Short mmCIF file of C-alpha atoms and ligand atoms in Angstrom, two decimals:
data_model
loop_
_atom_site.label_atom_id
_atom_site.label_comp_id
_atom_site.label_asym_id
_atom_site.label_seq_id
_atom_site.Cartn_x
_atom_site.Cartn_y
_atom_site.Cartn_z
CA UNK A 1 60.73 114.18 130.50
CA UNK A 2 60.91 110.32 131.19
CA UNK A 3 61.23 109.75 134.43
CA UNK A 4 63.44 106.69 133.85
CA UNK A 5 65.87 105.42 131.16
CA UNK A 6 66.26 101.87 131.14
CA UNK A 7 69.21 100.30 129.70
CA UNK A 8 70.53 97.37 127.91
CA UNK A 9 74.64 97.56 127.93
CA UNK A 10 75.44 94.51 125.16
CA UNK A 11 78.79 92.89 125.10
CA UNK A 12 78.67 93.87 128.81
CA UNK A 13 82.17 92.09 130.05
CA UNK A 14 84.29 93.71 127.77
CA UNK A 15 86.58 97.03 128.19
CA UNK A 16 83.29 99.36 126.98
CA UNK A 17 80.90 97.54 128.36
CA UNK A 18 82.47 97.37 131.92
CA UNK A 19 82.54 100.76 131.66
CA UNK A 20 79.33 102.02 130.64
CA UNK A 21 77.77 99.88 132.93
CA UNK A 22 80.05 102.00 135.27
CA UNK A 23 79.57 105.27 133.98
CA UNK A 24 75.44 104.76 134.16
CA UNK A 25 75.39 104.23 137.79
CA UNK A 26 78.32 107.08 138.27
CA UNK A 27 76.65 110.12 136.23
CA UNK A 28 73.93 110.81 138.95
CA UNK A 29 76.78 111.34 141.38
CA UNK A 30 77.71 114.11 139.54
CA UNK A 31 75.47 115.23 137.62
CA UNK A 32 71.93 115.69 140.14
CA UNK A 33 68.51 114.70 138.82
CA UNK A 34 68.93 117.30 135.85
CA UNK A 35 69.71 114.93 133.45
CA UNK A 36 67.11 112.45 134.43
CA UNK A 37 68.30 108.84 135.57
CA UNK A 38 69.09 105.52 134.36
CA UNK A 39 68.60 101.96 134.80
CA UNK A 40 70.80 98.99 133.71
CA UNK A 41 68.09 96.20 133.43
CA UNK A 42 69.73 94.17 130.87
CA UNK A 43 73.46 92.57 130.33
CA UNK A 44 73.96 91.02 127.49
CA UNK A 45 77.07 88.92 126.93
CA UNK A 46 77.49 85.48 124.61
CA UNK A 47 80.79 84.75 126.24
CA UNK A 48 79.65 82.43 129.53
CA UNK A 49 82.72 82.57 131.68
CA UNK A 50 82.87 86.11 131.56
CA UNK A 51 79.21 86.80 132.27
CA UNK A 52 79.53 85.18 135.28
CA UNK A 53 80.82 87.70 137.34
CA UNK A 54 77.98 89.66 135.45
CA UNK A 55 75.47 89.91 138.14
CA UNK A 56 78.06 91.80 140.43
CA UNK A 57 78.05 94.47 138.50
CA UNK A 58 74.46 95.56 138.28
CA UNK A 59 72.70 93.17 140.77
CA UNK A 60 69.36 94.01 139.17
CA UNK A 61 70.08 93.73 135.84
CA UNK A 62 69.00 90.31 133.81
CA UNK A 63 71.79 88.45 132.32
CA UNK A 64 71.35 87.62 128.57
CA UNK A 65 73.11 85.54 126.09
CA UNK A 66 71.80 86.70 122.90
CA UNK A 67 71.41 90.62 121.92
CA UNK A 68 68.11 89.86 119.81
CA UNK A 69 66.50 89.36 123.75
CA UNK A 70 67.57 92.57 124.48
CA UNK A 71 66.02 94.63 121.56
CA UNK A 72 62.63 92.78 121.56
CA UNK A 73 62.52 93.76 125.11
CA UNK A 74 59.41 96.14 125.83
CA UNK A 75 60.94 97.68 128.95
CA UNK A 76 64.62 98.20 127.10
CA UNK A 77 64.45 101.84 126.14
CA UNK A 78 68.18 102.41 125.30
CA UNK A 79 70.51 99.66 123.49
CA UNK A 80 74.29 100.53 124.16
CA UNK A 81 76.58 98.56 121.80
CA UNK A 82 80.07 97.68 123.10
CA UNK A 83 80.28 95.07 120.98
CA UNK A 84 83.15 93.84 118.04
CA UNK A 85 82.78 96.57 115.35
CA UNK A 86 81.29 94.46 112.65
CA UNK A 87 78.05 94.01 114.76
CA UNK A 88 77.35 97.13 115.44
CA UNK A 89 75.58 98.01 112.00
CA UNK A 90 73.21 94.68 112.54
CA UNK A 91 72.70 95.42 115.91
CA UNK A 92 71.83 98.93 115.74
CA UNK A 93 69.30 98.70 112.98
CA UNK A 94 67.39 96.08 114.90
CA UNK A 95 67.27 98.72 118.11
CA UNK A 96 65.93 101.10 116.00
CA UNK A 97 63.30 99.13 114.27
CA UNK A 98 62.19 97.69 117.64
CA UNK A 99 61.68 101.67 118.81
CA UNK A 100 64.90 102.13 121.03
CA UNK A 101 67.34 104.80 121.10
CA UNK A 102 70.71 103.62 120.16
CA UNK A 103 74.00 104.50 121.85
CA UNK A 104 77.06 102.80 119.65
CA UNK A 105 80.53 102.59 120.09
CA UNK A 106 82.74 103.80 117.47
CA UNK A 107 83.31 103.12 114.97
CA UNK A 108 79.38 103.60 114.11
CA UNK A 109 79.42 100.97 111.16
CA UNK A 110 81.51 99.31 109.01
CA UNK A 111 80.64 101.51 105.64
CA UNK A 112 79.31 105.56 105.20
CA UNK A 113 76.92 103.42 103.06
CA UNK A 114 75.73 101.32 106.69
CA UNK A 115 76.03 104.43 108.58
CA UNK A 116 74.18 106.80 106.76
CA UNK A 117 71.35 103.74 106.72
CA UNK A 118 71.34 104.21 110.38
CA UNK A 119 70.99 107.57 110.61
CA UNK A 120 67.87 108.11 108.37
CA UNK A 121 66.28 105.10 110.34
CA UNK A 122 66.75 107.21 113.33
CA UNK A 123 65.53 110.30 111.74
CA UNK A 124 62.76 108.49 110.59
CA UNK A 125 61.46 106.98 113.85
CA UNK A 126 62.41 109.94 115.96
CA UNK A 127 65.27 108.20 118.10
CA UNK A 128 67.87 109.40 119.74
CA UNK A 129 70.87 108.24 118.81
CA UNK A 130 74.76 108.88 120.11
CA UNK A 131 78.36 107.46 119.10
CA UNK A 132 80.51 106.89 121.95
CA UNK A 133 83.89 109.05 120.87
CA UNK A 134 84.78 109.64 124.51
CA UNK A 135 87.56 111.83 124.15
CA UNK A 136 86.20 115.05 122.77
CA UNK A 137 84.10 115.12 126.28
CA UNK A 138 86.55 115.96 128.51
CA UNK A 139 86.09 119.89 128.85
CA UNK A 140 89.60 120.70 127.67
CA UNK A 141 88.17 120.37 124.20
CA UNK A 142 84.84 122.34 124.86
CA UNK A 143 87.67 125.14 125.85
CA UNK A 144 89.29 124.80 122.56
CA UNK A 145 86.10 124.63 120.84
CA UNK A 146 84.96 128.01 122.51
CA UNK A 147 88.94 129.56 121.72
CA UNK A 148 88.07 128.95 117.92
CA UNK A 149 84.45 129.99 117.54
CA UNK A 150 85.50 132.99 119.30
CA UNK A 151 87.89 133.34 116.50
CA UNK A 152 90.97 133.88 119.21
CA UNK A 153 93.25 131.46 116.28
CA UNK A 154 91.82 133.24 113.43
CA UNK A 155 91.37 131.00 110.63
CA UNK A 156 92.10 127.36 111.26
CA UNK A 157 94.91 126.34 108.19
CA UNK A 158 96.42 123.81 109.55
CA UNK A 159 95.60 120.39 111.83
CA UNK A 160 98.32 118.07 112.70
CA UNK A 161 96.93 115.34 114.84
CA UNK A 162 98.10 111.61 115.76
CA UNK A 163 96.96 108.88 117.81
CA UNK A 164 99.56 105.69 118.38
CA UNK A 165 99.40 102.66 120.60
CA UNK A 166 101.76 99.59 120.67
CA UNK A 167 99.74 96.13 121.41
CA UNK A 168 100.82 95.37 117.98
CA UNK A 169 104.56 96.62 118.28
CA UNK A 170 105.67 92.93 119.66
CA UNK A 171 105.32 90.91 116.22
CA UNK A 172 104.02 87.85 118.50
CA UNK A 173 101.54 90.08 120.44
CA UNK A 174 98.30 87.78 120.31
CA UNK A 175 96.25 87.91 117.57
CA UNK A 176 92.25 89.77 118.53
CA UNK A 177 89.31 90.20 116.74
CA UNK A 178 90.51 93.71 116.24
CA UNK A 179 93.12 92.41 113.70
CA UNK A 180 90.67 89.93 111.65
CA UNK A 181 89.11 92.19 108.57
CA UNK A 182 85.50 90.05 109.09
CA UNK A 183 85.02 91.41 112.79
CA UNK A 184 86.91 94.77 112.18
CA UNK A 185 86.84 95.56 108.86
CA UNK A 186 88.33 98.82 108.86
CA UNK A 187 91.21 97.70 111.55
CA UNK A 188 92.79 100.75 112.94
CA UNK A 189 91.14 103.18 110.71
CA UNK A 190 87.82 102.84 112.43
CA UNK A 191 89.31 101.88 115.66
CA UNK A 192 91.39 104.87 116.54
CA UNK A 193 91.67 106.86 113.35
CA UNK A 194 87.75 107.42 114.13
CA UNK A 195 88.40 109.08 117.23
CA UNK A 196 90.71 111.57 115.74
CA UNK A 197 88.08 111.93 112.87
CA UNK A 198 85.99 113.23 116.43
CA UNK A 199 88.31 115.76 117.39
CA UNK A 200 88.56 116.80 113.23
CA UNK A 201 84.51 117.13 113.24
CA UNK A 202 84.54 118.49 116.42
CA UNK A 203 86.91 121.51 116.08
CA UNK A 204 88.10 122.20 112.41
CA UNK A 205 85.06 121.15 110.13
CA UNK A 206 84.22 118.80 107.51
CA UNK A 207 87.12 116.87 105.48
CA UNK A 208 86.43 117.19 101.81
CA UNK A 209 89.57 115.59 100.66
CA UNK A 210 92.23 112.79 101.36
CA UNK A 211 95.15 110.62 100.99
CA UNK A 212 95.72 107.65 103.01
CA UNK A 213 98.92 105.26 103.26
CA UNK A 214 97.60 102.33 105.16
CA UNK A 215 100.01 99.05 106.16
CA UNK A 216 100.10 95.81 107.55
CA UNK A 217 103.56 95.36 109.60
CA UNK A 218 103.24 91.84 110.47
CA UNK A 219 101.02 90.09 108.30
CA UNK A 220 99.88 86.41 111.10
CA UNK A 221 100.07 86.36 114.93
CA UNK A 222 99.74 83.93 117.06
CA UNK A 223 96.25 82.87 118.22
CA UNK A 224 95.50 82.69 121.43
CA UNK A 225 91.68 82.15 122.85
CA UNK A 226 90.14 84.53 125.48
CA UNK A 227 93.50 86.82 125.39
CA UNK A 228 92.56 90.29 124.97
CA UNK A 229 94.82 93.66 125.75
CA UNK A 230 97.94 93.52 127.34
CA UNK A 231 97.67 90.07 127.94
CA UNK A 232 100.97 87.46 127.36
CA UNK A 233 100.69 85.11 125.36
CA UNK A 234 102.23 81.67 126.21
CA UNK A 235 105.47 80.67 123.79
CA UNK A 236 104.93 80.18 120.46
CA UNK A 237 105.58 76.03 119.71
CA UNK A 238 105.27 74.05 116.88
CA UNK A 239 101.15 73.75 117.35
CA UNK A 240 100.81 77.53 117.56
CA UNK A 241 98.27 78.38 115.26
CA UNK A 242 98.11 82.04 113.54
CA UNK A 243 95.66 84.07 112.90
CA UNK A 244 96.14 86.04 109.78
CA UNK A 245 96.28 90.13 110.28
CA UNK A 246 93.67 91.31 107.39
CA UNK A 247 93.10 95.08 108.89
CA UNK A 248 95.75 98.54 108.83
CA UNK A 249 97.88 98.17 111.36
CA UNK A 250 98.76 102.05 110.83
CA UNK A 251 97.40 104.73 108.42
CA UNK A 252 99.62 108.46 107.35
CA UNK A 253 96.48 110.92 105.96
CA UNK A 254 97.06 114.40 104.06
CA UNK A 255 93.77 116.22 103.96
CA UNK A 256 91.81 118.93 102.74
CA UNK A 257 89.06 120.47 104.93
CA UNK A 258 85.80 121.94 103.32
CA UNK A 259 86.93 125.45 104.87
CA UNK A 260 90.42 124.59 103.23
CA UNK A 261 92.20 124.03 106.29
CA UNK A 262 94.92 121.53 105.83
CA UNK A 263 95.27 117.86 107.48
CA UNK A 264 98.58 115.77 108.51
CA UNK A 265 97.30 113.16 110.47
CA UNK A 266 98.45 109.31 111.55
CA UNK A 267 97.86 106.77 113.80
CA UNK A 268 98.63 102.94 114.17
CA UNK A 269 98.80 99.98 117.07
CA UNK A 270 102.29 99.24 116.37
CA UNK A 271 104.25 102.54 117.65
CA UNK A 272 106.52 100.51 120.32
CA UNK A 273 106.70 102.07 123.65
CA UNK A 274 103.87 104.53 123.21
CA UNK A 275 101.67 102.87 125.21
CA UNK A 276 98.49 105.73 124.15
CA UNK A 277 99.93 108.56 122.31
CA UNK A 278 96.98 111.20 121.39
CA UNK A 279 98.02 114.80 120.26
CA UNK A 280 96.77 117.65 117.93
CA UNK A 281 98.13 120.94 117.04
CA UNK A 282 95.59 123.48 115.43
CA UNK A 283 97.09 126.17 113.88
CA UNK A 284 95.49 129.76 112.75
CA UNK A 285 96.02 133.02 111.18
CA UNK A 286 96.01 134.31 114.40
CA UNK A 287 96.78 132.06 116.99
CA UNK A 288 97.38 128.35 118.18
CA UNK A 289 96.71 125.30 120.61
CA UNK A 290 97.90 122.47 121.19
CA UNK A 291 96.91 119.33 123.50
CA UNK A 292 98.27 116.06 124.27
CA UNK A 293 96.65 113.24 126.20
CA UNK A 294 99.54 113.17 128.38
CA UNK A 295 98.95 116.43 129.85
CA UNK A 296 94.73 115.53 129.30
CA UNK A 297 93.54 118.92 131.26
CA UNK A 298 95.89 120.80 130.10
CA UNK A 299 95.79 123.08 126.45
CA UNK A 300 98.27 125.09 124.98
CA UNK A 301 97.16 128.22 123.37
CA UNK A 302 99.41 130.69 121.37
CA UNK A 303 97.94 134.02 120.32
CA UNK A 304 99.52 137.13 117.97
CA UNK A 305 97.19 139.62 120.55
CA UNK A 306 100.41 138.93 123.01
CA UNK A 307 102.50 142.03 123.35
CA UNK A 308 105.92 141.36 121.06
CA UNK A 309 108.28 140.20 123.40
CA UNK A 310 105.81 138.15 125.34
CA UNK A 311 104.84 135.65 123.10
CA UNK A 312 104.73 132.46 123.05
CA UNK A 313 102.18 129.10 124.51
CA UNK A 314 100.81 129.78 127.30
CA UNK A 315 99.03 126.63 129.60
CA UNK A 316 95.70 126.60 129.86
CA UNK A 317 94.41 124.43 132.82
CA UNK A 318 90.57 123.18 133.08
CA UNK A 319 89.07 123.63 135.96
CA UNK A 320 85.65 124.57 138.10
CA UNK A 321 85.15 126.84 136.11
CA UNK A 322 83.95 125.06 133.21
CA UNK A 323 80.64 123.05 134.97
CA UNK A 324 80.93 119.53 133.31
CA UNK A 325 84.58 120.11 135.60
CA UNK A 326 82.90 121.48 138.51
CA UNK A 327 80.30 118.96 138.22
CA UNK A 328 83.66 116.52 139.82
CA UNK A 329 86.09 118.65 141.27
CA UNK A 330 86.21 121.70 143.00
CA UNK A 331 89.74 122.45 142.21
CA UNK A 332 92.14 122.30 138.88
CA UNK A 333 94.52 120.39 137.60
CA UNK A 334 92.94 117.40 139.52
CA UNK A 335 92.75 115.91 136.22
CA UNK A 336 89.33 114.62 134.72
CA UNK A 337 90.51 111.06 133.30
CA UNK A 338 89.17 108.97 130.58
CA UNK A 339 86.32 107.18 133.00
CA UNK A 340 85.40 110.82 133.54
CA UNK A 341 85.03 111.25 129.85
CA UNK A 342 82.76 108.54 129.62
CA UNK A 343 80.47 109.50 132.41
CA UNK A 344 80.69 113.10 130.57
CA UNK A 345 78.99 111.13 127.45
CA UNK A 346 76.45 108.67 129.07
CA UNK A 347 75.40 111.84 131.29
CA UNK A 348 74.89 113.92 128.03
CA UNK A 349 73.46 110.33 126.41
CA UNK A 350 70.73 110.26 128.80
CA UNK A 351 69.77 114.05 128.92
CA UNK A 352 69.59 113.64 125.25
CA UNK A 353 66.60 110.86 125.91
CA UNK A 354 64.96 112.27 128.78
CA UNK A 355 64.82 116.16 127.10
CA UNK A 356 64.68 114.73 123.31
CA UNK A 357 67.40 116.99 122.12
CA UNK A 358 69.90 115.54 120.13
CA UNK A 359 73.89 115.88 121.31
CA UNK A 360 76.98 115.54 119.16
CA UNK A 361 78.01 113.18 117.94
CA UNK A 362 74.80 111.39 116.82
CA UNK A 363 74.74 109.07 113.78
CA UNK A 364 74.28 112.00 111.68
CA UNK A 365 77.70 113.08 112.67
CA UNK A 366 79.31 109.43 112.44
CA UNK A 367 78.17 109.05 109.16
CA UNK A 368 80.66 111.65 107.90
CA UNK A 369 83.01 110.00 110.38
CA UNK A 370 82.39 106.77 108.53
CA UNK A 371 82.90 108.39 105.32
CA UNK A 372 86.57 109.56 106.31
CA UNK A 373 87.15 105.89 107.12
CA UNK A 374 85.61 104.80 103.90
CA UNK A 375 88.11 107.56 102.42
CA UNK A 376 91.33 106.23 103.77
CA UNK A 377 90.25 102.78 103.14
CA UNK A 378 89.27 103.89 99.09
CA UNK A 379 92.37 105.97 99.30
CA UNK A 380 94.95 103.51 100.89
CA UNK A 381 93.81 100.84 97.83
CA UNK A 382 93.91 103.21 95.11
CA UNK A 383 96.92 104.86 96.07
CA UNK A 384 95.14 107.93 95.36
CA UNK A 385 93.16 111.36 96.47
CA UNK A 386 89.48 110.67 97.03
CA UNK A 387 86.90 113.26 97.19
CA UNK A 388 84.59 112.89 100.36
CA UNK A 389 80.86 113.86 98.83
N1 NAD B 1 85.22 104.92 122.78
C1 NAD B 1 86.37 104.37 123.11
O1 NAD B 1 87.28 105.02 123.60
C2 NAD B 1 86.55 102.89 122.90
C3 NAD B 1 87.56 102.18 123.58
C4 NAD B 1 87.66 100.80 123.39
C5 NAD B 1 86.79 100.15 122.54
N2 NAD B 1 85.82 100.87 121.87
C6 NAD B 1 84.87 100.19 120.97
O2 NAD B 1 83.97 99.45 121.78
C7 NAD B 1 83.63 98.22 121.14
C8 NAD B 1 83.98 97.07 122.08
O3 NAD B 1 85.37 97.13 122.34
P1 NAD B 1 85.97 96.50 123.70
O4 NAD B 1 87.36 97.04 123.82
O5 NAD B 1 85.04 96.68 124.84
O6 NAD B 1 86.04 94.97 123.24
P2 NAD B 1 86.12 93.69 124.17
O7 NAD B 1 86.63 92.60 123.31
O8 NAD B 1 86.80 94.02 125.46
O9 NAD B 1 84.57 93.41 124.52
C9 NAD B 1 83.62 92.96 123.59
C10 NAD B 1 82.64 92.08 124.37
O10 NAD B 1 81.58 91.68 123.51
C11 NAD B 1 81.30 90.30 123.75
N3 NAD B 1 80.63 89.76 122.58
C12 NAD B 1 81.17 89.43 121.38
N4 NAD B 1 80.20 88.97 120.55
C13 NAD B 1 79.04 89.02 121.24
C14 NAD B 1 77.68 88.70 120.93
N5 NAD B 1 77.33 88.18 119.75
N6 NAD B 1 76.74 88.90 121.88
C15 NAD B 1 77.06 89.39 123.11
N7 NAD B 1 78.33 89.69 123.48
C16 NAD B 1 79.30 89.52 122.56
C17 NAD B 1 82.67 89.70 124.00
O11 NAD B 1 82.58 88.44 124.64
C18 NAD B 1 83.32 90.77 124.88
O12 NAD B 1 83.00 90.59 126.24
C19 NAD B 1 84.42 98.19 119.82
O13 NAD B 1 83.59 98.58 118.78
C20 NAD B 1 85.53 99.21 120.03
O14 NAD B 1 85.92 99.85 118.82
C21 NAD B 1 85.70 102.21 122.06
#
């Protein structure tokens, strides 16, 4: 076992990298010595004013500019990428030539093509490699995961899943990088529709199959430097400029899964008044569950085995029982959050470096993510079903 992961967290002042920086000096808290330790030694962030405040957060790290520093760095051993989606294919190929693991946010890459480049590099050099899909870690969905291998639903025919937010309900919401197609080329396919891709992989299986009905709502916002989520932008005037919106704004998917399962799935940024919507409903021969982030420890399981009379969803609650909850609270319905999730994945991030054992989701697993994106995004242009190979 290493004794000692040490870390470079690039894009370091953002959302992600706030909180992985976070969630590296948390895990040991929780987690003990088994799944070794970590070091933040490097933050890397090109945006000055906000790397000020840099050295707060890990007084012994070194403040960079420029990622390249980062990966030619002999002591780096792991290179976490929170940064803008279209670097994270350039970024993670250099980290893996240069020897590191790699730890990416989603979406993994921009194309399958990209992503499945990444994860034969990794195979190649013997790296381990993660994507950070957060949500699947909280141990509600292990408890689903163990419900349907146990075959308590029977077989899985139908998933109904959607995701919403609304930062982009207000037509003169700022425009972000996360609405300009050359820093997020797949929009809110690869931004959120990835992460219900997770729980898809995760729970039901492959996708084989799929229609996609991508859209634009408003097609320029108003650009505003160094805004970023929930922020308000000052009155639009005559010397406004606009930034034009060149990603999905929304996406409605049918699919086909390769166990034939069936998909209804959709997600956007411009659902007003849902300020994070996240739901699924799985639905089997014998049984079903359902979850919704508002209600995050809390799954909903209908089975046939109930006595007639009886039936109906009952409410699952995590709790101590399961140990990645025990490992924070020694009581239920305390609620594991989305932070918690996060420590959940840089814990299981590190364990996967210090005992060399791969955990899902690696790259392997994000390339067929990144082919479902790929799908929609074929799909949504051609106005037609595309086969996933
Ligand atoms: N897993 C999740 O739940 C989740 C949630 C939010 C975001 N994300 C993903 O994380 C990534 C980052 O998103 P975010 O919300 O933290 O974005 P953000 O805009 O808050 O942060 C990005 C940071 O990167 C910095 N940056 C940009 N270019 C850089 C460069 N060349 N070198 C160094 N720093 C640079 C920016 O200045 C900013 O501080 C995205 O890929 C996003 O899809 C994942």
């Amino acid at each position: 076992m290493t004794e000692e992961v040490r870390v470079a967290v690039l894009g370091a002042s953002g959302w992600m990298g706030k909180t992985h920086t976070m969630a590296y000096q948390s895990f040991p808290h929780f987690f003990g010595p088994a799944h070794g330790t970590a070091r933040v030694i490097a933050l890397v962030e090109a945006n000055p004013a906000a790397a000020k405040d840099l050295g707060f957060r890990a007084p012994d790290a070194k403040i960079l500019a420029n990622w390249q520093d980062a990966v030619n760095d002999p002591d780096v051993d792991l290179i976490d990428i929170c940064l803008p989606d279209n670097m994270h294919y350039d970024v993670a190929k250099a980290a893996l030539l240069a020897g590191k693991h790699v730890y990416c946010e989603k979406p993994l890459a921009d194309t399958a093509v990209q992503a499945r480049e990444l994860a034969d590099l990794a195979k190649e050099k013997g790296l381990i490699t993660r994507v950070g899909h957060s949500f699947p870690r909280n141990p509600i969905h292990d408890r689903a995961k163990e419900i349907i291998d146990a075959g308590e639903i029977g077989e899985i025919k139908l998933f109904k899943a959607c995701q919403h937010i609304d930062i982009y309900g207000d037509p003169l919401a700022p425009y972000m990088w996360r609405a300009d197609g050359a820093l997020a080329p797949t929009g809110i396919i690869g931004d959120t529709g990835s992460h219900v891709f997770s729980f898809m992989e995760f729970l039901v299986g492959k996708v084989s199959s799929l229609i996609a009905d991508s859209y634009i709502t408003v097609p320029k916002r108003p650009k505003v430097d160094g805004l970023g989520y929930g922020d308000a932008p000052p009155p639009v005037t005559d010397e406004t400029e606009w930034g034009d919106v060149t990603n999905p704004d929304g996406t409605n998917i049918l699919c086909t899964f390769e166990n034939g399962a069936k998909g209804l799935i959709d997600f956007s940024r411009v659902a007003t008044g849902r300020k994070f919507m996240q739901t699924y409903e799985i639905y089997g021969t014998k049984g079903s569950l359902a979850y919704t982030f508002d209600e995050v420890n809390r799954l909903r399981f209908y089975s046939n085995d109930d006595a007639a009379g009886r039936r109906g969803f009952r409410e699952i609650d995590v709790g101590p029982e399961h140990p990645t909850y025990a490992a924070f609270l020694p009581l239920p319905n305390f609620a594991l959050g989305y932070n918690e999730s996060k420590i959940i994945e840089i814990a299981e991030v590190i364990k996967s470096i210090t005992t060399q054992t791969p955990m899902w989701p690696t790259f392997e697993n994000g390339h067929h993510i990144c082919q479902i994106v790929d799908a929609c995004m074929a799909s949504s242009d051609k106005r037609a079903w595309v086969d996933i190979a």
